Amino acid sequence: MRVRVASFAAVACATVVTVVSAGCGSGGFTSEGSQGAGKQLFVQACGGCHVLADAGTAGTIGPNLDDAFAQARADGMTSATFAQVVAGQIRYPIAQTSTGEPGMPDADTTLPRCEDVEGDAFCVEDQDRAISDIAVYVGAVAGTGVTAERPTDGKTIFTTSCGSCHVLADAGTAGTVGPNLDQSRPSKELAVDRVTNGRGAMPAFKGSLDPAQIEAVAEYVATAAGR
Ligand code: HEC
Ligand code: HEC
């Protein structure tokens, strides 16, 4: 994992140098990011694809960020260095991986600017600021071994693991990758199946949510959707 993190830093740096004439050291992030804002933004923009224990997110499309950084942290890499790696990853993700697996979407997709977004879908007023906030937050918590309590409440699980892809008014979420659940109003049975096994662009959560959590989130969706 150490090698992997290092290679990300290298990729990000190479891109920074060629695209922007900024020095590589900054990784495009300012150390003034706010961790509180960063956590909220992470849940909305990133948690649907990444496990991060501190944020309680359970996405499985991208790597588990605690696992990705734990070894490097144990080897002495600092939070500030991680923050640079994360900022570089958000700005310059590998959208097309060598294995042909889908990579990570670019910043205009994960953190769309409000001027480019219609309606009340998730967006950020200041993308640079949002990247700094998320980078500082993830840099501080990823791989620390500090695990938040696994959420057991269906609404909390929904907000942290599902809302980035689904509209559900009761939860205040506005993701547009998957169906609007207020409109489709799925049964609990269907929700259990989709969450457990995934389908199409929806990832399976059976490896990152336990059966009780799947039950809870499915129950929540079936009762809250369309209200
Ligand atoms: C649609 C899914 C998706 C979203 C949303 C997403 N990522 Fe990713 N992310 C991925 C995938 C897939 C990879 C692995 C491919 C790659 O390495 O680029 C990845 C890789 C990463 C890595 C490198 C991990 C490692 O092993 O070194 C970091 C850090 C990261 N993402 C952070 C974020 C942050 C922060 C956000 C929110 C701004 C975010 N991701 C949003 C899918 C996503
Ligand atoms: C990365 C985006 C993404 C995430 C995260 C995600 N979904 Fe989905 N979801 C989708 C997509 C896309 C579909 C449509 C799948 C298909 O039928 O091809 C879908 C379908 C569904 C359906 C079926 C809806 C219908 O009427 O057909 C339910 C229920 C559902 N998701 C619930 C959830 C829950 C609960 C979570 C969190 C545990 C979640 N989703 C997380 C993208 C996502």
PDB file of N, CA and C in Angstrom, residues 29-38 129 132-134 136-137:
ATOM      1  N   PHE A  29      -3.262  21.966  -2.322  1.00  0.00           N
ATOM      2  CA  PHE A  29      -4.129  22.098  -1.156  1.00  0.00           C
ATOM      3  C   PHE A  29      -3.546  23.109  -0.191  1.00  0.00           C
ATOM      4  N   THR A  30      -4.408  23.820   0.485  1.00  0.00           N
ATOM      5  CA  THR A  30      -3.920  24.743   1.498  1.00  0.00           C
ATOM      6  C   THR A  30      -4.194  24.125   2.852  1.00  0.00           C
ATOM      7  N   SER A  31      -3.303  24.338   3.781  1.00  0.00           N
ATOM      8  CA  SER A  31      -3.420  23.672   5.078  1.00  0.00           C
ATOM      9  C   SER A  31      -4.514  24.294   5.934  1.00  0.00           C
ATOM     10  N   GLU A  32      -5.229  25.258   5.366  1.00  0.00           N
ATOM     11  CA  GLU A  32      -6.251  25.922   6.161  1.00  0.00           C
ATOM     12  C   GLU A  32      -7.600  25.217   6.142  1.00  0.00           C
ATOM     13  N   GLY A  33      -7.658  24.045   5.507  1.00  0.00           N
ATOM     14  CA  GLY A  33      -8.941  23.357   5.399  1.00  0.00           C
ATOM     15  C   GLY A  33      -9.597  23.129   6.741  1.00  0.00           C
ATOM     16  N   SER A  34     -10.919  23.068   6.720  1.00  0.00           N
ATOM     17  CA  SER A  34     -11.665  22.853   7.957  1.00  0.00           C
ATOM     18  C   SER A  34     -12.128  21.414   8.032  1.00  0.00           C
ATOM     19  N   GLN A  35     -11.735  20.708   9.088  1.00  0.00           N
ATOM     20  CA  GLN A  35     -12.079  19.283   9.202  1.00  0.00           C
ATOM     21  C   GLN A  35     -13.567  19.028   9.310  1.00  0.00           C
ATOM     22  N   GLY A  36     -14.287  19.913  10.020  1.00  0.00           N
ATOM     23  CA  GLY A  36     -15.733  19.707  10.187  1.00  0.00           C
ATOM     24  C   GLY A  36     -16.448  19.781   8.856  1.00  0.00           C
ATOM     25  N   ALA A  37     -16.142  20.828   8.101  1.00  0.00           N
ATOM     26  CA  ALA A  37     -16.747  20.966   6.777  1.00  0.00           C
ATOM     27  C   ALA A  37     -16.294  19.818   5.890  1.00  0.00           C
ATOM     28  N   GLY A  38     -15.039  19.427   6.021  1.00  0.00           N
ATOM     29  CA  GLY A  38     -14.492  18.355   5.202  1.00  0.00           C
ATOM     30  C   GLY A  38     -15.217  17.039   5.422  1.00  0.00           C
ATOM     31  N   ARG A 129     -11.742  25.360  -2.106  1.00  0.00           N
ATOM     32  CA  ARG A 129     -11.942  25.328  -0.661  1.00  0.00           C
ATOM     33  C   ARG A 129     -12.451  23.932  -0.232  1.00  0.00           C
ATOM     34  N   SER A 132      -9.663  21.423  -0.271  1.00  0.00           N
ATOM     35  CA  SER A 132      -8.795  21.581   0.903  1.00  0.00           C
ATOM     36  C   SER A 132      -9.451  21.017   2.154  1.00  0.00           C
ATOM     37  N   ASP A 133     -10.731  21.334   2.345  1.00  0.00           N
ATOM     38  CA  ASP A 133     -11.430  20.852   3.545  1.00  0.00           C
ATOM     39  C   ASP A 133     -11.439  19.325   3.592  1.00  0.00           C
ATOM     40  N   ILE A 134     -11.772  18.700   2.458  1.00  0.00           N
ATOM     41  CA  ILE A 134     -11.837  17.235   2.424  1.00  0.00           C
ATOM     42  C   ILE A 134     -10.440  16.642   2.623  1.00  0.00           C
ATOM     43  N   VAL A 136      -7.812  17.873   4.170  1.00  0.00           N
ATOM     44  CA  VAL A 136      -7.341  18.012   5.550  1.00  0.00           C
ATOM     45  C   VAL A 136      -8.074  17.015   6.455  1.00  0.00           C
ATOM     46  N   TYR A 137      -9.359  16.865   6.211  1.00  0.00           N
ATOM     47  CA  TYR A 137     -10.141  15.918   7.020  1.00  0.00           C
ATOM     48  C   TYR A 137      -9.667  14.473   6.805  1.00  0.00           C
TER      49      TYR A 137
END
